[in-house]
Short mmCIF file of C-alpha atoms in Angstrom, two decimals:
data_model
loop_
_atom_site.label_atom_id
_atom_site.label_comp_id
_atom_site.label_asym_id
_atom_site.label_seq_id
_atom_site.Cartn_x
_atom_site.Cartn_y
_atom_site.Cartn_z
CA MET A 3 51.92 40.66 6.17
CA ASN A 4 54.69 43.26 6.30
CA ASP A 5 54.02 46.96 5.75
CA SER A 6 54.39 47.99 2.15
CA ILE A 7 56.46 51.15 1.70
CA THR A 8 56.90 52.89 -1.62
CA GLY A 9 59.69 55.36 -2.22
CA GLU A 10 62.59 56.33 0.00
CA VAL A 11 61.82 57.84 3.41
CA ARG A 12 64.57 60.11 4.67
CA SER A 13 65.37 60.44 8.36
CA GLY A 14 62.86 62.43 10.37
CA PRO A 15 59.87 62.73 8.00
CA VAL A 16 56.61 64.44 8.74
CA VAL A 17 54.26 61.45 9.02
CA VAL A 18 50.52 61.92 8.53
CA GLY A 19 47.69 59.40 8.74
CA VAL A 20 44.98 59.53 6.06
CA ASP A 21 41.67 57.66 6.29
CA GLY A 22 39.48 59.29 3.65
CA SER A 23 37.90 61.84 5.99
CA ASP A 24 37.91 65.58 5.29
CA HIS A 25 39.76 66.19 8.57
CA ALA A 26 42.52 63.76 7.64
CA PHE A 27 42.84 65.33 4.18
CA ALA A 28 43.14 68.80 5.76
CA ALA A 29 45.78 67.39 8.12
CA ALA A 30 47.70 66.00 5.14
CA LEU A 31 47.75 69.41 3.44
CA TRP A 32 48.84 71.05 6.71
CA ALA A 33 51.54 68.39 7.14
CA ALA A 34 52.81 69.07 3.61
CA ASP A 35 53.23 72.76 4.45
CA GLU A 36 54.96 71.78 7.71
CA ALA A 37 57.36 69.51 5.83
CA VAL A 38 58.26 72.35 3.48
CA ARG A 39 58.75 74.76 6.40
CA LEU A 40 61.05 72.35 8.23
CA ALA A 41 62.81 71.02 5.09
CA ARG A 42 61.67 67.45 5.77
CA SER A 43 60.06 64.81 3.61
CA LEU A 44 56.36 63.93 3.89
CA HIS A 45 55.26 60.36 4.57
CA LEU A 46 51.57 59.48 4.02
CA VAL A 47 50.25 56.48 5.95
CA HIS A 48 47.04 54.50 5.58
CA ALA A 49 46.39 51.58 7.95
CA THR A 50 43.67 49.07 7.10
CA ASP A 51 43.88 47.50 10.57
CA THR A 52 43.14 44.04 9.13
CA ASP A 53 46.07 42.04 10.53
CA GLY A 54 44.83 39.50 13.01
CA ARG A 55 41.24 39.93 11.84
CA GLU A 56 41.30 37.36 9.06
CA ALA A 57 38.96 35.16 11.09
CA PHE A 58 36.35 37.92 11.02
CA ILE A 59 36.93 39.46 7.57
CA MET A 60 36.72 37.73 4.23
CA GLU A 61 39.92 37.79 2.18
CA ASN A 62 38.17 39.61 -0.65
CA GLU A 63 37.23 42.34 1.86
CA VAL A 64 40.87 42.61 2.94
CA ARG A 65 41.91 43.00 -0.70
CA ARG A 66 39.24 45.66 -1.18
CA PHE A 67 40.40 47.61 1.89
CA CYS A 68 43.97 47.48 0.59
CA SER A 69 42.95 48.55 -2.92
CA GLU A 70 40.90 51.46 -1.60
CA GLY A 71 43.75 52.42 0.74
CA ARG A 72 46.27 52.46 -2.09
CA GLU A 73 43.95 54.62 -4.20
CA LEU A 74 43.47 57.01 -1.27
CA LEU A 75 47.23 57.29 -0.78
CA ASP A 76 47.82 57.94 -4.48
CA ASP A 77 45.12 60.62 -4.62
CA THR A 78 46.39 62.33 -1.47
CA ALA A 79 49.99 62.21 -2.70
CA ALA A 80 48.89 63.85 -5.95
CA ALA A 81 47.05 66.58 -4.04
CA VAL A 82 49.95 67.44 -1.76
CA SER A 83 52.43 67.35 -4.66
CA GLU A 84 50.27 69.83 -6.53
CA ARG A 85 50.16 72.04 -3.43
CA CYS A 86 53.90 71.73 -2.69
CA PRO A 87 55.85 71.03 -5.92
CA GLY A 88 59.27 69.57 -5.21
CA LEU A 89 58.31 68.12 -1.83
CA ALA A 90 59.59 64.55 -1.34
CA VAL A 91 56.45 62.45 -0.74
CA THR A 92 56.37 58.76 0.18
CA THR A 93 53.44 56.50 0.99
CA GLN A 94 52.85 53.49 3.19
CA LEU A 95 49.96 51.02 3.14
CA SER A 96 49.85 48.88 6.27
CA ARG A 97 47.61 46.05 7.40
CA ARG A 98 48.48 46.80 11.01
CA GLY A 99 46.54 49.21 13.21
CA PRO A 100 47.02 52.96 12.71
CA VAL A 101 48.64 53.58 16.12
CA PRO A 102 51.62 51.18 15.77
CA THR A 103 51.91 52.08 12.07
CA LEU A 104 52.24 55.80 12.74
CA HIS A 105 54.58 55.29 15.70
CA GLY A 106 56.75 52.95 13.66
CA ALA A 107 56.88 55.24 10.62
CA ALA A 108 57.96 58.25 12.71
CA SER A 109 60.39 56.30 14.90
CA ASP A 110 62.21 58.66 17.30
CA ASP A 111 62.98 61.60 15.01
CA GLY A 112 59.90 62.12 12.84
CA ILE A 113 56.86 64.28 13.48
CA ILE A 114 53.41 62.66 13.51
CA VAL A 115 50.42 64.68 12.28
CA VAL A 116 46.81 63.60 12.83
CA GLY A 117 43.48 65.25 12.13
CA ASN A 118 41.14 65.95 15.01
CA ARG A 119 38.38 63.73 13.59
CA GLY A 120 38.20 60.62 11.40
CA LEU A 121 35.80 58.22 9.75
CA GLY A 122 35.32 55.71 12.57
CA GLY A 123 35.52 51.94 12.19
CA PHE A 124 38.65 50.06 11.16
CA ASN A 125 40.20 53.07 9.43
CA SER A 126 39.42 55.58 12.19
CA LEU A 127 41.73 58.41 13.16
CA LEU A 128 39.07 59.84 15.46
CA LEU A 129 40.70 61.82 18.22
CA GLY A 130 39.60 60.30 21.48
CA SER A 131 40.32 56.81 20.18
CA VAL A 132 43.16 56.28 17.70
CA GLY A 133 44.37 59.87 17.53
CA LEU A 134 44.40 60.12 21.31
CA LYS A 135 46.40 56.90 21.60
CA VAL A 136 48.87 58.17 19.01
CA ALA A 137 49.46 61.34 21.05
CA ALA A 138 49.52 59.54 24.40
CA GLY A 139 52.11 56.92 23.50
CA ALA A 140 54.38 58.64 20.98
CA ARG A 141 58.17 58.79 21.40
CA THR A 142 58.38 61.79 19.08
CA ALA A 143 56.46 65.01 18.46
CA VAL A 144 52.75 64.73 17.61
CA ILE A 145 50.70 67.52 16.05
CA VAL A 146 46.91 67.47 16.25
CA VAL A 147 45.56 69.71 13.50
CA ARG A 148 42.77 71.83 14.93
CA GLY A 149 41.18 75.19 14.12
CA ALA A 150 41.85 77.21 10.98
CA THR A 151 44.64 75.59 8.94
CA GLU A 152 44.91 77.99 6.01
CA ALA A 153 46.29 81.02 7.87
CA ALA A 154 49.74 79.68 8.77
CA GLY A 155 52.09 82.51 9.67
CA ALA A 156 49.27 84.83 10.76
CA GLY A 157 49.98 84.48 14.48
CA PRO A 158 52.79 83.63 16.89
CA VAL A 159 53.94 80.20 17.96
CA LEU A 160 52.75 79.81 21.54
CA VAL A 161 54.56 77.60 24.05
CA GLY A 162 53.52 76.82 27.62
CA VAL A 163 56.54 76.91 29.94
CA ARG A 164 56.41 75.84 33.56
CA ASP A 165 60.09 75.87 34.51
CA GLU A 166 63.58 74.98 33.27
CA HIS A 167 62.43 71.45 32.42
CA ASP A 168 60.53 72.96 29.49
CA LEU A 169 63.69 74.19 27.75
CA VAL A 170 63.62 71.45 25.09
CA CYS A 171 59.96 72.19 24.44
CA ALA A 172 60.67 75.92 24.16
CA ARG A 173 63.60 75.25 21.83
CA HIS A 174 61.34 73.16 19.59
CA ALA A 175 58.77 75.98 19.55
CA ALA A 176 61.52 78.45 18.66
CA ARG A 177 62.48 76.36 15.64
CA GLU A 178 58.84 76.30 14.56
CA ALA A 179 58.60 80.09 14.95
CA ALA A 180 61.84 80.63 13.04
CA ALA A 181 60.60 78.42 10.22
CA ARG A 182 57.42 80.53 10.01
CA LYS A 183 59.30 83.84 10.45
CA SER A 184 56.84 84.60 13.23
CA GLU A 185 56.98 85.61 16.89
CA LEU A 186 57.53 83.12 19.70
CA ARG A 187 55.33 83.72 22.75
CA ILE A 188 56.38 82.00 25.97
CA LEU A 189 53.45 81.82 28.38
CA HIS A 190 53.83 80.86 32.04
CA ILE A 191 50.64 80.25 34.01
CA GLY A 192 50.54 80.20 37.79
CA ASN A 193 47.71 78.29 39.43
CA VAL A 194 46.05 80.62 41.93
CA LEU A 195 44.68 77.75 44.01
CA HIS A 196 48.07 76.93 45.55
CA PRO A 197 50.25 80.07 45.56
CA VAL A 198 53.87 79.99 46.64
CA GLY A 199 55.30 83.48 46.72
CA ASP A 200 54.63 85.26 43.45
CA VAL A 201 54.03 82.12 41.39
CA ALA A 202 52.12 78.89 41.83
CA ALA A 203 51.77 75.30 40.74
CA MET A 204 50.88 75.07 37.06
CA LEU A 205 50.13 72.81 34.13
CA ASP A 206 49.26 69.26 35.09
CA ASP A 207 50.72 69.22 38.59
CA VAL A 208 48.49 71.76 40.36
CA ASN A 209 49.53 70.60 43.83
CA GLU A 210 53.26 70.84 43.21
CA PRO A 211 55.07 73.77 44.87
CA ALA A 212 56.70 76.23 42.50
CA PRO A 213 59.35 78.26 44.36
CA GLY A 214 61.38 80.38 41.97
CA ARG A 215 59.59 78.99 38.95
CA MET A 216 59.13 82.34 37.21
CA GLY A 217 62.86 82.87 37.53
CA SER A 218 63.38 79.57 35.76
CA VAL A 219 61.10 80.75 32.94
CA VAL A 220 63.24 83.87 32.53
CA VAL A 221 66.32 81.66 32.31
CA VAL A 222 64.62 79.57 29.59
CA ALA A 223 63.75 82.74 27.67
CA ASP A 224 67.33 84.04 27.93
CA LEU A 225 68.71 80.74 26.60
CA ILE A 226 66.27 80.85 23.68
CA ARG A 227 67.28 84.44 22.88
CA GLU A 228 70.94 83.41 22.91
CA GLU A 229 70.33 80.45 20.59
CA PHE A 230 67.90 82.29 18.28
CA PRO A 231 69.14 85.91 18.26
CA ASP A 232 67.01 86.92 15.26
CA LEU A 233 63.79 85.55 16.72
CA SER A 234 61.11 87.91 18.02
CA LEU A 235 60.38 86.66 21.55
CA ARG A 236 57.69 87.67 24.02
CA VAL A 237 57.35 86.35 27.59
CA ASP A 238 54.05 86.58 29.47
CA ALA A 239 52.85 85.30 32.85
CA GLU A 240 49.26 84.89 34.00
CA SER A 241 47.52 83.45 37.04
CA SER A 242 44.41 81.30 36.76
CA PRO A 243 42.74 78.31 38.45
CA SER A 244 42.68 76.64 35.00
CA VAL A 245 45.87 76.39 32.98
CA ALA A 246 44.01 74.77 30.08
CA ALA A 247 41.43 77.57 29.91
CA VAL A 248 44.12 80.26 29.61
CA LEU A 249 45.98 78.34 26.91
CA VAL A 250 42.80 77.59 24.96
CA GLU A 251 41.96 81.30 24.98
CA ALA A 252 45.52 82.23 23.96
CA SER A 253 45.38 79.71 21.11
CA ASN A 254 42.74 81.93 19.44
CA HIS A 255 45.58 84.18 18.34
CA ALA A 256 48.31 81.57 17.72
CA ASP A 257 49.51 79.72 14.64
CA LEU A 258 50.69 76.73 16.68
CA LEU A 259 50.55 75.77 20.36
CA VAL A 260 53.50 73.72 21.64
CA MET A 261 53.31 71.82 24.94
CA GLY A 262 55.55 69.40 26.80
CA GLY A 263 54.07 66.00 27.57
CA ARG A 264 53.73 64.51 31.05
CA ARG A 265 54.64 61.10 32.42
CA SER A 266 53.61 61.46 36.07
CA PRO A 267 51.50 58.65 37.59
CA GLY A 268 47.74 59.00 37.36
CA HIS A 269 47.67 61.01 34.15
CA ILE A 270 46.10 60.00 30.84
CA GLY A 271 48.65 57.86 29.02
CA PRO A 272 52.43 58.30 28.99
CA ASN A 273 52.39 61.81 27.48
CA LEU A 274 49.01 63.31 28.37
CA GLY A 275 48.09 65.14 31.55
CA ARG A 276 44.91 67.02 32.32
CA ALA A 277 45.94 70.26 30.63
CA THR A 278 47.42 68.69 27.49
CA HIS A 279 44.41 66.37 27.17
CA SER A 280 42.08 69.39 27.25
CA LEU A 281 44.18 71.35 24.77
CA ILE A 282 44.22 68.73 22.03
CA HIS A 283 40.43 68.63 22.24
CA HIS A 284 39.62 72.34 22.57
CA ALA A 285 42.46 74.52 21.25
CA HIS A 286 41.72 76.89 18.36
CA CYS A 287 44.95 76.12 16.48
CA PRO A 288 47.09 73.03 15.83
CA VAL A 289 48.64 71.61 19.00
CA GLU A 290 52.11 70.05 19.07
CA LEU A 291 52.92 67.71 21.96
CA ILE A 292 56.60 67.13 22.77
CA PRO A 293 57.15 63.89 24.76
CA ARG A 294 59.32 63.83 27.85
CA ARG A 295 61.42 61.29 29.72
CA ASP A 296 61.02 60.50 33.39
CA VAL A 297 63.45 61.45 36.09
CA GLY A 298 62.03 60.07 39.32
CA HIS A 299 58.51 61.41 39.73
CA ARG A 300 59.23 64.48 37.60
CA SER A 301 59.25 64.86 33.81
CA THR A 302 62.32 66.26 32.12
CA PRO A 303 63.13 67.03 28.48
#
């Protein structure tokens, strides 16, 4: 059975999965605000995950799942439209699994939003299962809604920058900060376990040398200032044996944490390394993961 899509979805929507859980509903409201901030449409997705399971599920149960899913989509669409009048909202009921449904709906230019917990079972968006797979394998930005979601604009947008390869990630964070009219904080973390000069290996590759890396961060900051001259920008550097711990602590004061994904061998899925995996589970604010492409053994924007 093909996915059923109602309404017109414009290019690059904010796509959010809903499963009936409170966390998914909160993510849908957050995604609606994000769509307004970025002048995008909002696309609500519910996946029954019943394709290929006909041998195990009675047809009347499939119809019931679809009916309940449609009702959930309609109710959520009404709630977000009341919250954000004028926002273009579309819905999609799919009998495929939630991971391919969300990836397909976002394509290469949308933004996927998931809650950090779900219901479990067929309709689960529980981070650590479906939500984790969505983040790990996405070709486009994924936001995991964590922490307080009602205080948007209260803090800066925080972005972890290792070197010049994080320019695309920093540029994305700058757009988010500009949309919120908030400060952008670029944070570089040197790993004290393997120092090289004044800086050290950081983020997921703690054994990788980092000669001149802080200089690269300054270059990234200068390019962001040039492209976003009206943006308030702050650059900080810290040293710690745990990159994730520093970023989790910094997320206490942030509105959004933006990180570049990893694709190096041995990490968790195509986009998740050790630090990013920890952040989407423990950060105190929503976390946005920006996928990367490989160049040799390194990841580049």
